[in-house]
Short mmCIF file of N, CA and C in Angstrom, two decimals:
data_model
loop_
_atom_site.label_atom_id
_atom_site.label_comp_id
_atom_site.label_asym_id
_atom_site.label_seq_id
_atom_site.Cartn_x
_atom_site.Cartn_y
_atom_site.Cartn_z
N ASN A 272 9.88 4.34 -1.79
CA ASN A 272 8.46 4.43 -1.58
C ASN A 272 7.96 3.30 -0.67
N LEU A 273 8.40 2.08 -0.95
CA LEU A 273 8.02 0.94 -0.13
C LEU A 273 8.60 1.06 1.27
N LYS A 274 9.83 1.56 1.34
CA LYS A 274 10.48 1.74 2.63
C LYS A 274 9.72 2.76 3.48
N GLN A 275 9.25 3.82 2.86
CA GLN A 275 8.48 4.83 3.59
C GLN A 275 7.16 4.26 4.08
N SER A 276 6.55 3.39 3.28
CA SER A 276 5.29 2.77 3.69
C SER A 276 5.49 1.90 4.92
N PHE A 277 6.58 1.12 4.94
CA PHE A 277 6.87 0.28 6.09
C PHE A 277 7.19 1.12 7.32
N LYS A 278 7.88 2.22 7.13
CA LYS A 278 8.18 3.11 8.26
C LYS A 278 6.89 3.70 8.84
N LYS A 279 5.97 4.07 7.96
CA LYS A 279 4.71 4.65 8.41
C LYS A 279 3.89 3.61 9.18
N ILE A 280 3.86 2.37 8.69
CA ILE A 280 3.13 1.30 9.37
C ILE A 280 3.76 1.04 10.74
N ALA A 281 5.08 0.96 10.79
CA ALA A 281 5.77 0.72 12.06
C ALA A 281 5.52 1.86 13.04
N MET A 282 5.50 3.08 12.54
CA MET A 282 5.26 4.24 13.41
C MET A 282 3.84 4.19 13.98
N GLU A 283 2.86 3.83 13.16
CA GLU A 283 1.48 3.75 13.64
C GLU A 283 1.30 2.60 14.62
N LEU A 284 1.95 1.47 14.37
CA LEU A 284 1.84 0.34 15.30
C LEU A 284 2.52 0.64 16.63
N SER A 285 3.54 1.48 16.61
CA SER A 285 4.21 1.82 17.86
C SER A 285 3.33 2.71 18.76
N LYS A 286 2.31 3.32 18.19
CA LYS A 286 1.39 4.18 18.95
C LYS A 286 0.29 3.37 19.65
N LEU A 287 0.23 2.07 19.40
CA LEU A 287 -0.84 1.26 20.00
C LEU A 287 -0.66 1.19 21.51
N GLY A 288 -1.77 0.98 22.20
CA GLY A 288 -1.75 0.84 23.65
C GLY A 288 -1.20 -0.50 24.08
N SER A 289 -0.95 -0.62 25.36
CA SER A 289 -0.35 -1.83 25.91
C SER A 289 -1.18 -3.09 25.70
N PRO A 290 -2.51 -3.07 25.96
CA PRO A 290 -3.29 -4.32 25.74
C PRO A 290 -3.26 -4.77 24.28
N SER A 291 -3.32 -3.81 23.36
CA SER A 291 -3.31 -4.15 21.95
C SER A 291 -1.96 -4.74 21.53
N LYS A 292 -0.89 -4.16 22.02
CA LYS A 292 0.44 -4.69 21.71
C LYS A 292 0.60 -6.11 22.25
N LYS A 293 0.05 -6.33 23.44
CA LYS A 293 0.14 -7.66 24.06
C LYS A 293 -0.63 -8.69 23.23
N ILE A 294 -1.82 -8.32 22.77
CA ILE A 294 -2.62 -9.22 21.94
C ILE A 294 -1.89 -9.55 20.64
N ILE A 295 -1.32 -8.54 20.01
CA ILE A 295 -0.60 -8.76 18.75
C ILE A 295 0.65 -9.60 18.99
N LYS A 296 1.35 -9.35 20.08
CA LYS A 296 2.56 -10.12 20.38
C LYS A 296 2.23 -11.60 20.63
N ILE A 297 1.19 -11.86 21.41
CA ILE A 297 0.79 -13.24 21.67
C ILE A 297 0.32 -13.91 20.38
N GLY A 298 -0.44 -13.17 19.58
CA GLY A 298 -0.89 -13.71 18.29
C GLY A 298 0.25 -14.03 17.36
N THR A 299 1.29 -13.20 17.38
CA THR A 299 2.46 -13.45 16.54
C THR A 299 3.20 -14.70 16.99
N TRP A 300 3.34 -14.89 18.31
CA TRP A 300 4.01 -16.08 18.81
C TRP A 300 3.21 -17.34 18.50
N LEU A 301 1.88 -17.26 18.65
CA LEU A 301 1.04 -18.40 18.29
C LEU A 301 1.16 -18.72 16.80
N PHE A 302 1.16 -17.68 15.98
CA PHE A 302 1.32 -17.85 14.54
C PHE A 302 2.63 -18.56 14.22
N LEU A 303 3.71 -18.07 14.80
CA LEU A 303 5.02 -18.68 14.51
C LEU A 303 5.09 -20.12 15.00
N GLY A 304 4.50 -20.40 16.17
CA GLY A 304 4.51 -21.75 16.69
C GLY A 304 3.72 -22.71 15.82
N LEU A 305 2.50 -22.31 15.46
CA LEU A 305 1.68 -23.17 14.62
C LEU A 305 2.26 -23.33 13.22
N LEU A 306 2.81 -22.26 12.68
CA LEU A 306 3.44 -22.33 11.35
C LEU A 306 4.62 -23.30 11.37
N THR A 307 5.41 -23.25 12.43
CA THR A 307 6.55 -24.15 12.55
C THR A 307 6.08 -25.60 12.68
N ILE A 308 5.06 -25.84 13.50
CA ILE A 308 4.54 -27.20 13.66
C ILE A 308 3.99 -27.72 12.33
N GLY A 309 3.21 -26.90 11.63
CA GLY A 309 2.64 -27.31 10.36
C GLY A 309 3.70 -27.59 9.30
N ALA A 310 4.70 -26.72 9.23
CA ALA A 310 5.76 -26.91 8.24
C ALA A 310 6.60 -28.14 8.57
N LEU A 311 6.88 -28.34 9.84
CA LEU A 311 7.65 -29.51 10.25
C LEU A 311 6.88 -30.80 9.96
N LEU A 312 5.59 -30.79 10.23
CA LEU A 312 4.77 -31.97 9.94
C LEU A 312 4.71 -32.24 8.43
N LYS A 313 4.65 -31.19 7.64
CA LYS A 313 4.62 -31.35 6.18
C LYS A 313 5.93 -31.93 5.68
N VAL A 314 7.05 -31.44 6.18
CA VAL A 314 8.35 -31.95 5.76
C VAL A 314 8.51 -33.41 6.21
N LEU A 315 8.13 -33.69 7.45
CA LEU A 315 8.24 -35.07 7.94
C LEU A 315 7.34 -36.01 7.15
N ASN A 316 6.18 -35.53 6.74
CA ASN A 316 5.28 -36.37 5.96
C ASN A 316 5.89 -36.74 4.62
N HIS A 317 6.64 -35.84 4.03
CA HIS A 317 7.24 -36.11 2.72
C HIS A 317 8.56 -36.88 2.82
N THR A 318 9.19 -36.85 3.98
CA THR A 318 10.50 -37.50 4.09
C THR A 318 10.47 -38.74 4.98
N VAL A 319 10.01 -38.63 6.19
CA VAL A 319 10.13 -39.71 7.17
C VAL A 319 8.93 -40.65 7.14
N PHE A 320 7.72 -40.09 7.12
CA PHE A 320 6.51 -40.89 7.26
C PHE A 320 6.11 -41.62 5.98
N GLY A 321 6.82 -41.44 4.90
CA GLY A 321 6.27 -41.90 3.61
C GLY A 321 5.27 -40.83 3.23
N TYR A 322 4.29 -41.04 2.50
CA TYR A 322 3.29 -39.99 2.25
C TYR A 322 1.96 -40.49 2.77
N ASP A 323 1.37 -39.73 3.68
CA ASP A 323 0.06 -40.08 4.22
C ASP A 323 -0.86 -38.88 3.99
N TRP A 324 -2.00 -39.15 3.38
CA TRP A 324 -2.93 -38.08 3.07
C TRP A 324 -3.41 -37.38 4.32
N TYR A 325 -3.60 -38.10 5.39
CA TYR A 325 -4.08 -37.50 6.65
C TYR A 325 -3.09 -36.47 7.17
N TYR A 326 -1.80 -36.82 7.23
CA TYR A 326 -0.79 -35.87 7.72
C TYR A 326 -0.65 -34.68 6.78
N GLU A 327 -0.81 -34.93 5.50
CA GLU A 327 -0.75 -33.83 4.53
C GLU A 327 -1.87 -32.83 4.78
N HIS A 328 -3.08 -33.33 4.93
CA HIS A 328 -4.23 -32.46 5.18
C HIS A 328 -4.10 -31.76 6.53
N LEU A 329 -3.64 -32.49 7.53
CA LEU A 329 -3.46 -31.91 8.86
C LEU A 329 -2.43 -30.78 8.84
N SER A 330 -1.31 -30.99 8.17
CA SER A 330 -0.26 -29.96 8.13
C SER A 330 -0.74 -28.71 7.40
N ILE A 331 -1.46 -28.90 6.29
CA ILE A 331 -1.98 -27.74 5.55
C ILE A 331 -3.01 -27.00 6.40
N SER A 332 -3.85 -27.72 7.11
CA SER A 332 -4.86 -27.08 7.97
C SER A 332 -4.20 -26.29 9.09
N ILE A 333 -3.14 -26.82 9.67
CA ILE A 333 -2.43 -26.11 10.74
C ILE A 333 -1.79 -24.84 10.20
N ILE A 334 -1.20 -24.91 9.01
CA ILE A 334 -0.57 -23.73 8.41
C ILE A 334 -1.62 -22.66 8.11
N LYS A 335 -2.74 -23.06 7.52
CA LYS A 335 -3.81 -22.09 7.23
C LYS A 335 -4.36 -21.46 8.51
N THR A 336 -4.53 -22.28 9.53
CA THR A 336 -5.04 -21.79 10.81
C THR A 336 -4.08 -20.78 11.43
N SER A 337 -2.77 -21.02 11.28
CA SER A 337 -1.80 -20.09 11.86
C SER A 337 -1.92 -18.71 11.23
N PHE A 338 -2.10 -18.65 9.90
CA PHE A 338 -2.26 -17.35 9.24
C PHE A 338 -3.57 -16.68 9.66
N THR A 339 -4.63 -17.47 9.80
CA THR A 339 -5.91 -16.92 10.22
C THR A 339 -5.82 -16.34 11.63
N MET A 340 -5.17 -17.07 12.54
CA MET A 340 -5.02 -16.58 13.91
C MET A 340 -4.18 -15.32 13.96
N PHE A 341 -3.15 -15.24 13.12
CA PHE A 341 -2.31 -14.04 13.09
C PHE A 341 -3.14 -12.84 12.62
N ALA A 342 -3.92 -13.02 11.57
CA ALA A 342 -4.74 -11.92 11.06
C ALA A 342 -5.76 -11.49 12.11
N GLU A 343 -6.36 -12.46 12.79
CA GLU A 343 -7.35 -12.12 13.82
C GLU A 343 -6.71 -11.37 14.98
N ALA A 344 -5.50 -11.76 15.35
CA ALA A 344 -4.82 -11.08 16.47
C ALA A 344 -4.48 -9.65 16.09
N VAL A 345 -3.97 -9.45 14.89
CA VAL A 345 -3.59 -8.09 14.47
C VAL A 345 -4.82 -7.21 14.34
N ILE A 346 -5.83 -7.70 13.64
CA ILE A 346 -7.04 -6.90 13.44
C ILE A 346 -7.75 -6.68 14.78
N GLY A 347 -7.82 -7.72 15.60
CA GLY A 347 -8.44 -7.57 16.92
C GLY A 347 -7.70 -6.58 17.80
N GLY A 348 -6.37 -6.64 17.78
CA GLY A 348 -5.59 -5.69 18.57
C GLY A 348 -5.80 -4.25 18.13
N ILE A 349 -5.87 -4.05 16.83
CA ILE A 349 -6.09 -2.69 16.31
C ILE A 349 -7.49 -2.21 16.66
N LEU A 350 -8.48 -3.09 16.53
CA LEU A 350 -9.85 -2.69 16.87
C LEU A 350 -10.00 -2.40 18.36
N ILE A 351 -9.40 -3.21 19.20
CA ILE A 351 -9.47 -2.97 20.64
C ILE A 351 -8.83 -1.63 20.98
N ASP A 352 -7.69 -1.34 20.36
CA ASP A 352 -7.03 -0.06 20.59
C ASP A 352 -7.92 1.09 20.14
N PHE A 353 -8.54 0.92 18.98
CA PHE A 353 -9.43 1.96 18.46
C PHE A 353 -10.58 2.23 19.42
N PHE A 354 -11.22 1.16 19.91
CA PHE A 354 -12.37 1.35 20.80
C PHE A 354 -11.95 1.85 22.19
N LEU A 355 -10.80 1.43 22.68
CA LEU A 355 -10.33 1.93 23.98
C LEU A 355 -9.99 3.41 23.92
N LYS A 356 -9.47 3.87 22.80
CA LYS A 356 -9.14 5.30 22.68
C LYS A 356 -10.40 6.15 22.48
N ARG A 357 -11.47 5.56 21.97
CA ARG A 357 -12.69 6.31 21.76
C ARG A 357 -13.48 6.49 23.05
N LEU A 358 -13.24 5.60 24.03
CA LEU A 358 -14.01 5.69 25.28
C LEU A 358 -13.47 6.74 26.20
#
C-alpha cells in the first residue's frame, strides 16, 4: 500500500512541466546544501568548538531554514505548474 502511494506520487511529479521541475530540483539542492552545513556545524560545535550557544542556535536555525526552503520549493513548483497549465 505504501509502495503504491510512492509510485503514484512519483508518477504525478513526473508529469510536471520543465519550469516546475527546475524549481523543485534547485530547491532540493539548496535544501541538501543547507542541511549539510547545519548538521556539520552542529557536529563541530559538539566536538571541536567546545559548546557554544551561538553556534548551537545558528546550526538549528540553518537546519530549520533548509526544510522550510525545501517545502516552499516543492509547493511553489507544484503551484506554478498548476497555474501554467490553467492558462
